[in-house]
Structure formats: structure tokens, C-alpha cells
XYZ file of C-alpha atoms in Angstrom:
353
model
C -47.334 120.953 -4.322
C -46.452 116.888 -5.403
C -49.278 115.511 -7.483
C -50.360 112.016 -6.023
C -49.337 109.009 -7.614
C -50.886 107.388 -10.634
C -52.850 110.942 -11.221
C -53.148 112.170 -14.944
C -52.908 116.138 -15.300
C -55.067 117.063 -18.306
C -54.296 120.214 -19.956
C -56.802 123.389 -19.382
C -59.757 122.919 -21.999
C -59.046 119.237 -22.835
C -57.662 118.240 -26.308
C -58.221 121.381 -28.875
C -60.200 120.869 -32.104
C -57.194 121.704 -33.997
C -54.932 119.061 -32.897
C -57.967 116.292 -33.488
C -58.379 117.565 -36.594
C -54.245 117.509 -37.576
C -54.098 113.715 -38.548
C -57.221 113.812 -40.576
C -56.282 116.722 -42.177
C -52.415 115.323 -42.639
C -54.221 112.182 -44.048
C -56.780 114.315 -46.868
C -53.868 116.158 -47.794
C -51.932 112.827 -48.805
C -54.704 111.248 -50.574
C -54.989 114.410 -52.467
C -52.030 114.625 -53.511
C -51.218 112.487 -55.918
C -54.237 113.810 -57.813
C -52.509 117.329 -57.527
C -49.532 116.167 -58.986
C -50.906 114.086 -61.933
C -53.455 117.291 -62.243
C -50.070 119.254 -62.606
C -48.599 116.708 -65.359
C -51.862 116.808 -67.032
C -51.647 120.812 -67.338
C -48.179 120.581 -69.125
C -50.453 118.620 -71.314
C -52.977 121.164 -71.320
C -55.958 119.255 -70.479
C -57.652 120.908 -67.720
C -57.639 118.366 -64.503
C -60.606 119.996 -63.023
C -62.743 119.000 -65.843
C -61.110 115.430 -66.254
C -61.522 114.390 -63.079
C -65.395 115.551 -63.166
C -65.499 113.265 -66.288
C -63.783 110.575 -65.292
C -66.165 110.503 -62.165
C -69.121 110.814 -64.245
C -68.416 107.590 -66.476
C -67.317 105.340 -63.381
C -70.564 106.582 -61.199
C -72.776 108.101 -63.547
C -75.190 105.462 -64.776
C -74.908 101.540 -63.471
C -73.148 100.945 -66.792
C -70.032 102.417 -65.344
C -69.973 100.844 -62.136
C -70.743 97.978 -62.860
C -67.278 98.586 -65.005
C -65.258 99.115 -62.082
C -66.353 96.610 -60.383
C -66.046 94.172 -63.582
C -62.355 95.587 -63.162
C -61.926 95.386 -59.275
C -63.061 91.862 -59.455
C -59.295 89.954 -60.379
C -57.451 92.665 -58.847
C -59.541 91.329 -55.906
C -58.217 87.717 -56.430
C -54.915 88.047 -57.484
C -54.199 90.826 -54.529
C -55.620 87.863 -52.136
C -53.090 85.748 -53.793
C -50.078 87.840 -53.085
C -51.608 88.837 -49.507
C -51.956 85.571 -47.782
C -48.307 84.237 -48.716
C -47.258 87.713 -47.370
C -49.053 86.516 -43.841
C -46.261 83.648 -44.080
C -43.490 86.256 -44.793
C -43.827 84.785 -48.670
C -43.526 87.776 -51.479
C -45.994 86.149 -54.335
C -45.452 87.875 -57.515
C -46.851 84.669 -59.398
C -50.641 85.814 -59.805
C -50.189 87.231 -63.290
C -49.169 83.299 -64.509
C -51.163 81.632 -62.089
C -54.097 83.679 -63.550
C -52.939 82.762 -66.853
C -52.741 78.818 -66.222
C -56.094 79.099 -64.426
C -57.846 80.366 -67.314
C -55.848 77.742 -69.504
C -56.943 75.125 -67.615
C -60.842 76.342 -67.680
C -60.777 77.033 -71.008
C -59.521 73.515 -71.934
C -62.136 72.016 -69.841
C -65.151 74.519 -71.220
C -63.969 73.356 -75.152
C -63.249 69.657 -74.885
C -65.184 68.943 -71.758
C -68.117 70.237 -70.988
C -69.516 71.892 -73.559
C -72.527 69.628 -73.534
C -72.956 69.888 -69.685
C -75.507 72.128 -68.551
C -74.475 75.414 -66.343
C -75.003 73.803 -62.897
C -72.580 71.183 -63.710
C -69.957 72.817 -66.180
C -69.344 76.797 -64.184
C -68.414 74.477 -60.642
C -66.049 72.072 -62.795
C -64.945 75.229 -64.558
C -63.813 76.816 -61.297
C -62.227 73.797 -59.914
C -60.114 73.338 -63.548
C -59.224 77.300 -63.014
C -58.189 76.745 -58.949
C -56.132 73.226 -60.071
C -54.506 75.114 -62.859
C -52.856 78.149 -60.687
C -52.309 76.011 -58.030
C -50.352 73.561 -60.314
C -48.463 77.007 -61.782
C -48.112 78.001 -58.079
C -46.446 74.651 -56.833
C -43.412 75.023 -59.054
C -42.445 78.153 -57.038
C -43.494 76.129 -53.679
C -41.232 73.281 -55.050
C -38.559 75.504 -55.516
C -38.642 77.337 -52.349
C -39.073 74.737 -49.874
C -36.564 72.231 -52.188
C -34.406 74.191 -54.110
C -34.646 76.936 -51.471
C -34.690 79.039 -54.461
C -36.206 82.913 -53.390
C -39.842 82.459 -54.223
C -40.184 86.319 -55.548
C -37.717 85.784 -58.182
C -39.171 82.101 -59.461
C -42.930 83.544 -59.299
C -41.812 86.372 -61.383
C -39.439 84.594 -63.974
C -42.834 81.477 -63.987
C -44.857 84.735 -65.126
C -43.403 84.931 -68.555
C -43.544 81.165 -68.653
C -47.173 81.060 -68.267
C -47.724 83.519 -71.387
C -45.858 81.694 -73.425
C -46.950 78.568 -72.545
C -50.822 79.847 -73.233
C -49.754 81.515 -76.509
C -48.290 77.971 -77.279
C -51.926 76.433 -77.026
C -53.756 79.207 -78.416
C -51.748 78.821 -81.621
C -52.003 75.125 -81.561
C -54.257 72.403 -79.756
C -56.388 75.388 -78.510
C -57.185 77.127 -81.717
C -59.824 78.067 -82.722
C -60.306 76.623 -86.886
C -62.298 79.211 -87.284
C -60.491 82.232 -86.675
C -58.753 83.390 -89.751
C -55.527 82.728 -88.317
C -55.937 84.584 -85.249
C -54.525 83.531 -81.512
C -57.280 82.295 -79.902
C -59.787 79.870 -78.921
C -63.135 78.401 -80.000
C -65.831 80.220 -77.759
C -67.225 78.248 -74.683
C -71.097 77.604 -74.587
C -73.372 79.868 -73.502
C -74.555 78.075 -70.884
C -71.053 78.147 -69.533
C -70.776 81.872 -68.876
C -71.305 83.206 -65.522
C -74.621 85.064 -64.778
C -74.385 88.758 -65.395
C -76.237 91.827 -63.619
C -78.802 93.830 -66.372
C -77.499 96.631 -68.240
C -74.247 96.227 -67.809
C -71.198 93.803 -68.010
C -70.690 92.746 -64.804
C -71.159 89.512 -63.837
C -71.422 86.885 -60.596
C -67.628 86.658 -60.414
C -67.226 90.111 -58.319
C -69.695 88.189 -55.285
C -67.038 84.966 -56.175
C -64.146 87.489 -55.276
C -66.293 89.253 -52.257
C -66.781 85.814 -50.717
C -63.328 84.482 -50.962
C -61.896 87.778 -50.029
C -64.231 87.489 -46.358
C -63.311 83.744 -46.285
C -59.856 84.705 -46.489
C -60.042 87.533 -43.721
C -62.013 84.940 -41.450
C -59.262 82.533 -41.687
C -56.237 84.376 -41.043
C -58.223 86.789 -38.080
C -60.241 83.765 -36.467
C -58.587 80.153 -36.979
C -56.260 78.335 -35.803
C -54.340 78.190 -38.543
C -54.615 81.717 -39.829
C -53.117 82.598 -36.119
C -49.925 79.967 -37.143
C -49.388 81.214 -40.569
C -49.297 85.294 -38.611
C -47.018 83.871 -36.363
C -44.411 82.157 -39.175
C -44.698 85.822 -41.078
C -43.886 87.894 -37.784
C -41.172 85.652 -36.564
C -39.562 82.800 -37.967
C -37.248 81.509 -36.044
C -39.944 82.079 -33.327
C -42.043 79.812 -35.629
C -39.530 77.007 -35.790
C -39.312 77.019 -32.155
C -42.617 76.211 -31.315
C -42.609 73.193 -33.419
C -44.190 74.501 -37.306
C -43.177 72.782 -40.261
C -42.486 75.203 -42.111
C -41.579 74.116 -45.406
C -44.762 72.646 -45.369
C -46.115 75.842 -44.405
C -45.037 77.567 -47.039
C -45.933 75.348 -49.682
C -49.612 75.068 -49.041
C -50.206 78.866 -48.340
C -48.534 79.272 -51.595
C -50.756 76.741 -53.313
C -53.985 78.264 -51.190
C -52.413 81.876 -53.564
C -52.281 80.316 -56.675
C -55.800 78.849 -56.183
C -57.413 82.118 -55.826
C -55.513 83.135 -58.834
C -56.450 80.733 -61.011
C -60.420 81.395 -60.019
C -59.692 84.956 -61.105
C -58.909 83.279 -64.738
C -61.959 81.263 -64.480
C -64.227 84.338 -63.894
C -62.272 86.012 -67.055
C -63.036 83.382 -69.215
C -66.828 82.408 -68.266
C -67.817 86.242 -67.438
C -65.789 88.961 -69.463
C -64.060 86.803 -72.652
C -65.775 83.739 -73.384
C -62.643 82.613 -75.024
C -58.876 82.649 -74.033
C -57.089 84.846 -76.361
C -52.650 85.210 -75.425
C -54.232 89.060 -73.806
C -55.830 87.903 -71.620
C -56.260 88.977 -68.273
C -52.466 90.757 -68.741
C -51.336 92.818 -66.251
C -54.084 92.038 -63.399
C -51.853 89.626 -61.331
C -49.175 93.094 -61.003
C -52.061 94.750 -60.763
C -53.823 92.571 -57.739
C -50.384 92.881 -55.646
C -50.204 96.731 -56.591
C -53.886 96.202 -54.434
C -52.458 94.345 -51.562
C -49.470 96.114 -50.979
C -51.462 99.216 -50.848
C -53.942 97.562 -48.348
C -50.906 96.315 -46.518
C -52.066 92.706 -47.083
C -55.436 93.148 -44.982
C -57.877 90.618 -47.201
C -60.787 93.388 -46.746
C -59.197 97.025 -47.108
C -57.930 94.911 -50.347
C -61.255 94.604 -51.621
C -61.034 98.655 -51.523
C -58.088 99.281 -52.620
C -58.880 97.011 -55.852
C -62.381 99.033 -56.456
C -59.853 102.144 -56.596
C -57.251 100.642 -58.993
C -60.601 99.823 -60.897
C -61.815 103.182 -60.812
C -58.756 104.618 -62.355
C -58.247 101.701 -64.701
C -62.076 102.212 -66.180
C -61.686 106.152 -66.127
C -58.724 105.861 -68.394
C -60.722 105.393 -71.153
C -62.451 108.414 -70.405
C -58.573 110.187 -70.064
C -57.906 109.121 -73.824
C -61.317 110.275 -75.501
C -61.370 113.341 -73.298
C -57.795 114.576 -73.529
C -55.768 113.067 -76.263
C -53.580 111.116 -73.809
C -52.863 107.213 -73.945
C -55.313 105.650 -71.249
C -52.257 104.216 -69.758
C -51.032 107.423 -68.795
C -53.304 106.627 -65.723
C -50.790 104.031 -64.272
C -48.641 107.543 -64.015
C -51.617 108.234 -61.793
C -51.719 104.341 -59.511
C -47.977 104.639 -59.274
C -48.725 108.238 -57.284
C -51.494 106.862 -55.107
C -49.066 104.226 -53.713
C -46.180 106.313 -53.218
C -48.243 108.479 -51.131
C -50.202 105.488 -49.270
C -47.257 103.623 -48.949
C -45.400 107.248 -47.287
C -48.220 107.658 -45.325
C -48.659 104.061 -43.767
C -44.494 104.932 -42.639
C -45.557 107.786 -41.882
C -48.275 106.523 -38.988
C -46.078 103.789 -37.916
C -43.373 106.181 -37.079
């Protein structure tokens, strides 16, 4: 007998629990493995994973103390992700936020010591933050420059500008920035007191991680719910498509790179005037590779960023534990990262298959 037109047969008994349950299960399995795998590398070791992992859970979520750790260590991942994922909107690959960061806390620091150390908090923390956004933006506009004049690739300037930046802050922490006082050591004279950002009781963790929260929704809102976050999706799905309908887009590119190397220099800001108190050539090393580990594996989104930062924080923190408890070098947990986005990165190809 012909079925009528436009009708849909369902199968006998609907949709079976099983095959619901197949891509959750398909998706557990990949998020668990990685752990598997490093649990496997860890038994060559012979450290038993089992009771690792229960330890390494225990000092991230245990007390408030070890939250508030993770969090202290999501917080730049956070920033510097945000300023790798918005020039990826525009099509832009930002690998910059490790110098940006760098130059951002230059710039802070330099203000806090010369500056404003006589300026009370309400005054000195905002000028702070501006000096920290002005100096990764001024870091990011030499790749900007160089993209939309030299029409140099922007992934390969932001990276080679990287080990610029370091050098060019170990050349002021040995010199103008140094501290007299230091027995000969790299770094500089501690900002006021006053100058440090708030931080929550009992732990180390201070206001910058609601800094990072805000900008991270301000972001989102932006590129979901304006105007111009809608042109700057449109230039990163289609270019040519872009050009047609009238963008400028070397101006495009420039600013949303600028707009990245803002947010990167804030996240050198908060390491100065929450975690350091000084700038030292260490710090905040490896956090802008770090943040765009973060945003590729949130696949740029601004929020599931702010997630996939607390987890890079989680295992960054918990490798402390990994040394004490098993004998292994706490950064045999980037072993462990690396696995994580293998698999989140397969399974995203996975789902879009």
C-alpha cells in the first residue's frame, strides 16, 4: 500500500535506549581516555593512577585552598585563550598572548614603581589595568602592522614577537627596572600594597578571576549579539564573501587583533597586582600557549573557554601533587593536556563528520 505524502514512518517502539545512549557513551569514553592512557604511562612508572588521580582530586577540591588554586591558574589561561579566540572569529591565528602578556605586565609594573606608588588603590589598580591593556595592545599592533602592511602571516610574527617580548622584559628587569635591592637578582622593586588586587580569605586567589569572568561574557555578548561581532563571524567564515559586501578588512583585522592583545595584557596586570607583586623575567611563562591550548580546545567559543581553562588549571595545580606523590616532574602533566586535546580535538571531527 503507498504511504501518503509528507508522512514520517517511525520505527516499532520509537528510538531504543541504546541508541540514545551511543553518543553519550561514545563521548565518556573519549574524555576518559586520555586519563587511561596517561594512567597506563604512569604504571610503567609504577605509580598507581588510581590513587593519583584520587590525590590529585583531593588537593584541587578538597579544602577552598585548592580551588581557589585552580582558579588562581584558570584565570590568564582565561584571558590569553580570549585573546587567541576572537582574532580566530576574523579567521586571524593569534599566537602572540604569551608576549602580549609579557608587555602588559611590563607596562603595569612600570607604572605601579615610578607612577603610582603614592596613589591610593581606587586610583592606581584602574590605571594599572589600562597601562597592562595599552602595553599588549602596543605588542599586539606590530603583528597587526605587519599583517595588514607587510601582509606578513600574522601566526608566524605573533610567535617570533613572543621571544621578543621576554627578552625585551629581561632587558628592564636587569636594568631601569631593577630592583637595588635584590642581591643581583632579575627582578623588580615590589609594588605597594595598596596596589594589589583584593584577594578571597584563605587562599590566594584574588579579584582578577571575576576580571577574566566578565571580559570572557563581554566577549561572548559581542561576537553572539552585536553588530559587529556578526561582521567580524562573517570575515572569519568567508572572506571574499566579506570583501563583497563592502568590509574593510585590513582594518578589520587590525583592531580585532589589538581588541586580543588588550585582553592579554590585562592578564599581565592581574599577575602582577594579584599573584607576584613584582615582575620577575618568569613571569607569567607559558600561559599565553597555554590560553590558546584553552581556546582551541573550546573551539574559540568565549564561554566553553572559561571551562576549558578551569580544566587546564586543574591539571596544572594537580601537578604539584604528581611530583610529591609519585616522584615524577610536575610537568609530566602537559603529557597529560597534550592527551585531552588530541582526544577533544578527534572528537569535535568526529561530531562534525
Amino acid at each position: 500500500m503507498k504511504q501518503p505524502t509528507g508522512t514520517v514512518v517511525l520505527p516499532a517502539g520509537g528510538v531504543s535506549f541504546r541508541t540514545r545512549a551511543k553518543p553519550f557513551g561514545i563521548q565518556a569514553g573519549l574524555l576518559a581516555a586520555p586519563f587511561v592512557i596517561y594512567g597506563l604511562f604512569l604504571m610503567v612508572y609504577g605509580v598507581n593512577p588510581l590513587d593519583l588521580y584520587i590525590s590529585m582530586l583531593k588537593s584541587t577540591f578538597g579544602d577552598l585552598y585548592g580551588f581557589g588554586e585552580v582558579l588562581l591558574k584558570a584565570t590568564p589561561f582565561v584571558l590569553t585563550g580570549l585573546a587567541a579566540a576572537l582574532p580566530a572569529k576574523a579567521g586571524l591565528v593569534n599566537v602572540g598572548g604569551e608576549g602580549q602578556l609579557a608587555i602588559g605586565a611590563l607596562f603595569s609594573t612600570w607604572f605601579g614603581v615610578f607612577y603610582l606608588q603614592s596613589f591610593p588603590a581606587w586610583i592606581g589598580i584602574p590605571v594599572m589595568l589600562l597601562a597592562g591593556a595599552l602595553g599588549g595592545a602596543a605588542w599586539a599592533a606590530l603583528t597587526a602592522l605587519l599583517k595588514v602592511k607587510g601582509r606578513l602571516n600574522e601566526t608566524i610574527t605573533s610567535v617570533l614577537l613572543n621571544y621578543v617580548a621576554t627578552f625585551t622584559v629581561g632587558f628592564f628587569v636587569h636594568g631601569m627596572l631593577k630592583d637595588p635591592e635584590s642581591f643581583n637578582w632579575p627582578f623588580s622593586p615590589e609594588i605597594s600594597p595598596w596596589l594589589r588586587l583584593p584577594i578571597v580569605n584563605g587562599t590566594r586567589l584574588n579579584f582578577g578571576f571575576v576580571i577574566a569572568f566578565v571580559l570572557a561574557l563581554a566577549v561572548w555578548y559581542i561576537l553572539a549579539k552585536t553588530r559587529l561581532g556578526f561582521r567580524i563571524r562573517v570575515l572569519g567564515n568567508n572572506r571574499f564573501a566579506a570583501e563583497r559586501a563592502g568590509f574593510n578588512l585590513n582594518k578589520m583585522y587590525f583592531w580585532v587583533l589589538i581588541a586580543g592583545g588588550v585582553l592579554a595584557g590585562i592578564a599581565g596586570m592581574i599577575e602582577i597586582t594579584g599573584t607576584e607583586g613584582r615582575l620577575r623575567p618568569s613571569t607569567g611563562v607559558n600561559y599565553g600557549y597555554l590560553g590558546f591550548l584553552a581556546a582551541m580546545m573550546a573551539w574559540n567559543h568565549p564561554l566553553r573557554l572559561v571551562l576549558t581553562s578551569f580544566l587546564l588549571g586543574m591539571i596544572t595545580v594537580a601537578g604539584n601533587t604528581l611530583e610529591i606523590s609519585s616522584g615524577l616532574p610536575s610537568s609530566s602533566v602537559h603529557i597529560l593536556m597534550a592527551l585531552v586535546l588530541f582526544f577533544i580535538l578527534g572528537s569535535r571531527r568526529r561530531a562534525a563528520r
